[in-house]
PDB file of C-alpha atoms in Angstrom:
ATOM      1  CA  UNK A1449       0.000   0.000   0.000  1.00  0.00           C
ATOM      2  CA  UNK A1450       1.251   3.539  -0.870  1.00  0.00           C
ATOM      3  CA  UNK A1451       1.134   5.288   2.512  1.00  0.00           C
ATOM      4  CA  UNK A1452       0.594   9.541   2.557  1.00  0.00           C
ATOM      5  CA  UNK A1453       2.297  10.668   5.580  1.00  0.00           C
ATOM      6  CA  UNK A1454       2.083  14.411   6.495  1.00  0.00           C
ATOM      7  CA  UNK A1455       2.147  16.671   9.917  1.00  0.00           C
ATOM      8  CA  UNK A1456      -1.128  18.589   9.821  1.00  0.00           C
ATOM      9  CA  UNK A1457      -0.562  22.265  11.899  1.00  0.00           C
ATOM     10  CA  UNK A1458      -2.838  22.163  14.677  1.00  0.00           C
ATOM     11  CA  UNK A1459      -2.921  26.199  14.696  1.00  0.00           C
ATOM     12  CA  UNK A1460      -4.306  25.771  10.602  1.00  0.00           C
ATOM     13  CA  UNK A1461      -2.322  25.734   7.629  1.00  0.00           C
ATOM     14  CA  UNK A1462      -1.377  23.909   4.925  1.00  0.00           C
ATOM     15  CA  UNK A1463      -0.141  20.356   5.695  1.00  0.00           C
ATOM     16  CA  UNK A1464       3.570  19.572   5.552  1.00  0.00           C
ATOM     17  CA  UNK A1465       3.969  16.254   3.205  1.00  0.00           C
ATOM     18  CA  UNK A1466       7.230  13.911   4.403  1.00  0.00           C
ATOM     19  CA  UNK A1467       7.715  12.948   1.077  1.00  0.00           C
ATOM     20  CA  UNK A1468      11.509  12.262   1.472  1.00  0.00           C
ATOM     21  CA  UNK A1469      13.433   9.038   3.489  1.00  0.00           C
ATOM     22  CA  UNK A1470      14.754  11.424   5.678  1.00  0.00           C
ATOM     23  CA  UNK A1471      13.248  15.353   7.233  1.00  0.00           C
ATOM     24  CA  UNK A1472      15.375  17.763   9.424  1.00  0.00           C
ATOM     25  CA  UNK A1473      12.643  20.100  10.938  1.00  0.00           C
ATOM     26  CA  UNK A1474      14.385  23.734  12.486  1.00  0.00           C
ATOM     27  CA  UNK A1475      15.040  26.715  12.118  1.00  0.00           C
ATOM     28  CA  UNK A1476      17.684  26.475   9.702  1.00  0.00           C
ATOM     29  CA  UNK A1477      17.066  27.449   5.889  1.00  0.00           C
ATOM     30  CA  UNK A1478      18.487  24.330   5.230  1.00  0.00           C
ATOM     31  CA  UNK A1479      15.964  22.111   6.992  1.00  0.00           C
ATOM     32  CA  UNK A1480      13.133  20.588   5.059  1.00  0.00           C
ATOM     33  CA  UNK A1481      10.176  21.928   7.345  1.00  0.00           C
ATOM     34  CA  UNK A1482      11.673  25.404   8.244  1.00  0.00           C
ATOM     35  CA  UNK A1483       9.989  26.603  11.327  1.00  0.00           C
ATOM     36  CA  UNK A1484      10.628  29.832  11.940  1.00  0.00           C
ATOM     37  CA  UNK A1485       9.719  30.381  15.618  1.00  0.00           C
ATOM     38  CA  UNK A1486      12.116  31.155  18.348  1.00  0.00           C
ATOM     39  CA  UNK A1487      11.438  28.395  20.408  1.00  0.00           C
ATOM     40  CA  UNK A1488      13.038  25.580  17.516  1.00  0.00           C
ATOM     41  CA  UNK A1489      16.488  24.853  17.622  1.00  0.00           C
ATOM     42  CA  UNK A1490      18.217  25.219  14.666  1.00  0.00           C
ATOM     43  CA  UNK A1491      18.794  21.564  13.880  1.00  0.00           C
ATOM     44  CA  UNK A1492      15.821  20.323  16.086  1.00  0.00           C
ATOM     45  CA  UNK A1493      14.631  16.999  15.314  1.00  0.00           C
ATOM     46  CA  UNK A1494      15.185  14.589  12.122  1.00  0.00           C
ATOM     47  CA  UNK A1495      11.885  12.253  10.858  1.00  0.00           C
ATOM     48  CA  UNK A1496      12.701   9.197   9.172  1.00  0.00           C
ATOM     49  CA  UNK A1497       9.918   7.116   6.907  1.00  0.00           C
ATOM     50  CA  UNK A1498      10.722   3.332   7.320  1.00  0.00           C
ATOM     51  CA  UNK A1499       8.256   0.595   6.810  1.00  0.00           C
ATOM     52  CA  UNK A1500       5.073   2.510   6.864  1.00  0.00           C
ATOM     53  CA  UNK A1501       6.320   4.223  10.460  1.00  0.00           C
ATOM     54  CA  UNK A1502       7.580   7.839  11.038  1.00  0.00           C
ATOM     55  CA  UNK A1503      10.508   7.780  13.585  1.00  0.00           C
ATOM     56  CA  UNK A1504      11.059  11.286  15.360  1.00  0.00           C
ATOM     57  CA  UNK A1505      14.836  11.486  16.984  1.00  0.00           C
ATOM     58  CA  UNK A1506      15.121  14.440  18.504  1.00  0.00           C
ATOM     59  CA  UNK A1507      19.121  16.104  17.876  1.00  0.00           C
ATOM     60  CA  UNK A1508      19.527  17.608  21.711  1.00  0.00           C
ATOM     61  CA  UNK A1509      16.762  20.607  20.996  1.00  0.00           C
ATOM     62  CA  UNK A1510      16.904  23.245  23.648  1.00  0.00           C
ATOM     63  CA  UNK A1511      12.691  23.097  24.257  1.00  0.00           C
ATOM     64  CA  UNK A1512      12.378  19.467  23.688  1.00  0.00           C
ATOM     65  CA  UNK A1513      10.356  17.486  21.242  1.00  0.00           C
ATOM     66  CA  UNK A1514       7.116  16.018  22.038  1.00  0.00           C
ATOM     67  CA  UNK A1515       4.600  13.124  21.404  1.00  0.00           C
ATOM     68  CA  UNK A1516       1.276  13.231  22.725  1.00  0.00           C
ATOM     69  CA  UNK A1517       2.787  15.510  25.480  1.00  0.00           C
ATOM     70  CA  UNK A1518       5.053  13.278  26.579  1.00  0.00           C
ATOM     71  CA  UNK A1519       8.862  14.524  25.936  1.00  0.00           C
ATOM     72  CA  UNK A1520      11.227  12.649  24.070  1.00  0.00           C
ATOM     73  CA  UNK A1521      14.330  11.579  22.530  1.00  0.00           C
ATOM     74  CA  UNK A1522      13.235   9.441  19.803  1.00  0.00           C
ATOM     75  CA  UNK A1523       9.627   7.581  19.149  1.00  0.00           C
ATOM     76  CA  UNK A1524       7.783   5.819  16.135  1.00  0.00           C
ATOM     77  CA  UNK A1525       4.818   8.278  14.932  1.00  0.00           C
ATOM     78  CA  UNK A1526       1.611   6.492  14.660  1.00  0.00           C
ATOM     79  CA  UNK A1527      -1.985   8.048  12.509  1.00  0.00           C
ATOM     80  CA  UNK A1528      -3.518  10.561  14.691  1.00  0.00           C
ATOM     81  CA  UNK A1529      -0.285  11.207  17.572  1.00  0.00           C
ATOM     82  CA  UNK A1530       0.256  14.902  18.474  1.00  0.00           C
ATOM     83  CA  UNK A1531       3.805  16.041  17.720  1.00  0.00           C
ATOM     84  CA  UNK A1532       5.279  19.306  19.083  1.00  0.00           C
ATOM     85  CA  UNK A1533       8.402  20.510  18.080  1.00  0.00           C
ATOM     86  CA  UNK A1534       9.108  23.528  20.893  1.00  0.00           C
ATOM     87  CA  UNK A1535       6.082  25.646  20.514  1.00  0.00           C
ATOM     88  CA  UNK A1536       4.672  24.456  17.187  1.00  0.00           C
ATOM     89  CA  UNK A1537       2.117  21.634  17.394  1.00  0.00           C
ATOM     90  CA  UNK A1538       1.018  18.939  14.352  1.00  0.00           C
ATOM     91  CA  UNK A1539      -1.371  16.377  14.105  1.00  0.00           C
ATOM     92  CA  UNK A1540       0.605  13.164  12.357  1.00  0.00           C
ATOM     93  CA  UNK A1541      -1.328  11.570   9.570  1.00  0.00           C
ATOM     94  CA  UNK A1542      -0.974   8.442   7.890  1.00  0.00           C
ATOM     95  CA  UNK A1543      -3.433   6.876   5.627  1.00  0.00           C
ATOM     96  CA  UNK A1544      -3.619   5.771   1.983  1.00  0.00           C
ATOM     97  CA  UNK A1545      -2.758   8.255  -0.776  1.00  0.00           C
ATOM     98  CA  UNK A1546      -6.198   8.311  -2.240  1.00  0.00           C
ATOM     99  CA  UNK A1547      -7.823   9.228   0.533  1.00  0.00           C
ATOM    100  CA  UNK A1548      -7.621  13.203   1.333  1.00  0.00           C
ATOM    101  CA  UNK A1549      -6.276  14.763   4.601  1.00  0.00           C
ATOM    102  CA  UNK A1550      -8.181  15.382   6.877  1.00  0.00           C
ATOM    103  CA  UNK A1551      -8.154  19.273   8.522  1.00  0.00           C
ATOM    104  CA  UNK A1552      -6.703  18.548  12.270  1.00  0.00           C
ATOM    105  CA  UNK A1553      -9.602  21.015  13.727  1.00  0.00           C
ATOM    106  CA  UNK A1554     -12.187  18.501  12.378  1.00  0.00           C
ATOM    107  CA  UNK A1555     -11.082  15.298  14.298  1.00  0.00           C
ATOM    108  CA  UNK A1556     -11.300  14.412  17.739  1.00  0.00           C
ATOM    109  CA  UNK A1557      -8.396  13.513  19.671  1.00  0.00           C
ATOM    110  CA  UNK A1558      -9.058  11.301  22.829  1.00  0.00           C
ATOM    111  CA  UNK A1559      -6.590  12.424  25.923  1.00  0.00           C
ATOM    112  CA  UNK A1560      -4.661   8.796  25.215  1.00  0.00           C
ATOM    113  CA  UNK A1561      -3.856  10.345  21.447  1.00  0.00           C
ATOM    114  CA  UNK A1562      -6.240   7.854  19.773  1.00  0.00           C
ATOM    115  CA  UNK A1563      -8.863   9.048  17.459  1.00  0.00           C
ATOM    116  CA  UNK A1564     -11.447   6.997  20.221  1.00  0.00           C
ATOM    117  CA  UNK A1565     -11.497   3.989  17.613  1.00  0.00           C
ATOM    118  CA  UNK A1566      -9.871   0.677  18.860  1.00  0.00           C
ATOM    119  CA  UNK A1567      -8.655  -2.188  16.798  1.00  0.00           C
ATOM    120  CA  UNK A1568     -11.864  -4.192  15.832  1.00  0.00           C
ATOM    121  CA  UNK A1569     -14.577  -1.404  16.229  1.00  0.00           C
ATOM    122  CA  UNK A1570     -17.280  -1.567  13.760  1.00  0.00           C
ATOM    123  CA  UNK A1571     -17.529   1.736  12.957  1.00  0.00           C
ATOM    124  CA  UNK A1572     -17.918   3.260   9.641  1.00  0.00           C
ATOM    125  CA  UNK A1573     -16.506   6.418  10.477  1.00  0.00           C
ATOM    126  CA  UNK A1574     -12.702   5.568   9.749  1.00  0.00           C
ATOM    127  CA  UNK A1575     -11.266   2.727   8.994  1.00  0.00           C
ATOM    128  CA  UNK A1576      -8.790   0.845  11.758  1.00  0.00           C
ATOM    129  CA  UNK A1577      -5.021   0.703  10.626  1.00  0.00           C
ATOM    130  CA  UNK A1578      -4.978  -2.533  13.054  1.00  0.00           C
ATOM    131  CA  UNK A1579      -1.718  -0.590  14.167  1.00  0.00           C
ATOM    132  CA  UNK A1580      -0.518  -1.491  18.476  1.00  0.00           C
ATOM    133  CA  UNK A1581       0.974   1.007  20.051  1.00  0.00           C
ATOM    134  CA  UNK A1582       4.581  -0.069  21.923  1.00  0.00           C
ATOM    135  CA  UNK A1583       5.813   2.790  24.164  1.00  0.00           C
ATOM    136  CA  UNK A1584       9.569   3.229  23.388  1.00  0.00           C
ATOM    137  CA  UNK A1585      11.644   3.914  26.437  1.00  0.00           C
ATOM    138  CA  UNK A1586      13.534   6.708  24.797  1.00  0.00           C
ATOM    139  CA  UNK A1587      11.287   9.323  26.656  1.00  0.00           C
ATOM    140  CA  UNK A1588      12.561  11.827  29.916  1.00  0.00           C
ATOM    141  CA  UNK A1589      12.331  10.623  33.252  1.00  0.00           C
ATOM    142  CA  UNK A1590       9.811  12.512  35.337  1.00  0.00           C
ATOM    143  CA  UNK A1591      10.724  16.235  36.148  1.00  0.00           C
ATOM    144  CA  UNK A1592       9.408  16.056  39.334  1.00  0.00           C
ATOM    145  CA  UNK A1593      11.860  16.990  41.939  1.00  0.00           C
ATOM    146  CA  UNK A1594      13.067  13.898  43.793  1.00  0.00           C
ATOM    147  CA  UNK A1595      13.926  13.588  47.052  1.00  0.00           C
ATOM    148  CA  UNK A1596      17.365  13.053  48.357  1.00  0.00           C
ATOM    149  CA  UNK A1597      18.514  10.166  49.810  1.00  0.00           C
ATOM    150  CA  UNK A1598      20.476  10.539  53.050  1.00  0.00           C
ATOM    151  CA  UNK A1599      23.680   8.234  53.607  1.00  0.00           C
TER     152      UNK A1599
END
């Protein structure tokens, strides 16, 4: 199957397509999805298509890179995740080519990042990728303070 795979801006605008192996989102002109915001790094993450999956590594950004609020350091992309880079928010999609893309406004997003349709649903509404998610565990440790042991 011929997968589209593009970040939809959750603030509106026009979708960003990862048509290449390989995307360095920044600030840099040289990046291939320029964001220019103060809050990217220069050289802030890379996104890599492999098998149907977007990977997100993040290359040591200053405001951190994000999936489904959680921060992280690297993380497969699956349909519907929220992806932050710094202060600029997308909506991930991946779906057949034929089908259009849908505007991120007009879906619901469930607090877990699903769309609210589980493997097996009958609905008619959209159709189940059968994909499971497997947490990676490349994300940051809680920023709570911790307490200090005494010795």
């Amino acid at each position: 199957m011929n997968l589209r795979i593009a970040l939809i801006p959750l603030e509106g605008g026009d979708p960003f397509e990862v048509a290449k192996e390989m995307v360095v989102v920044g600030r840099q002109e040289e990046c291939e999805l320029r964001l220019d915001h103060k809050s990217v790094s220069k050289a802030h993450c890379v996104l890599v298509k492999t098998d149907g999956l977007l990977v997100l590594r993040d290359l040591g950004s200053t405001n951190g890179t994000r999936v489904n609020g959680t921060r992280v350091r690297r993380a497969a992309l699956l349909p519907n995740d929220k992806v932050s880079f710094a202060n600029c928010h997308f909506q991930v999609h991946i779906g057949p080519r034929e089908l259009p893309i849908a505007d991120a406004n007009e879906r619901t997003i469930g607090v877990d990042g699903h769309n609210g349709l589980l493997d097996g649903d009958d609905s008619d509404e959209e159709p189940s990728l059968g994909i499971q998610r497997n947490e990676l565990p490349d994300v940051y440790p809680d920023d709570s303070p911790k307490k200090k042991r005494k010795r």
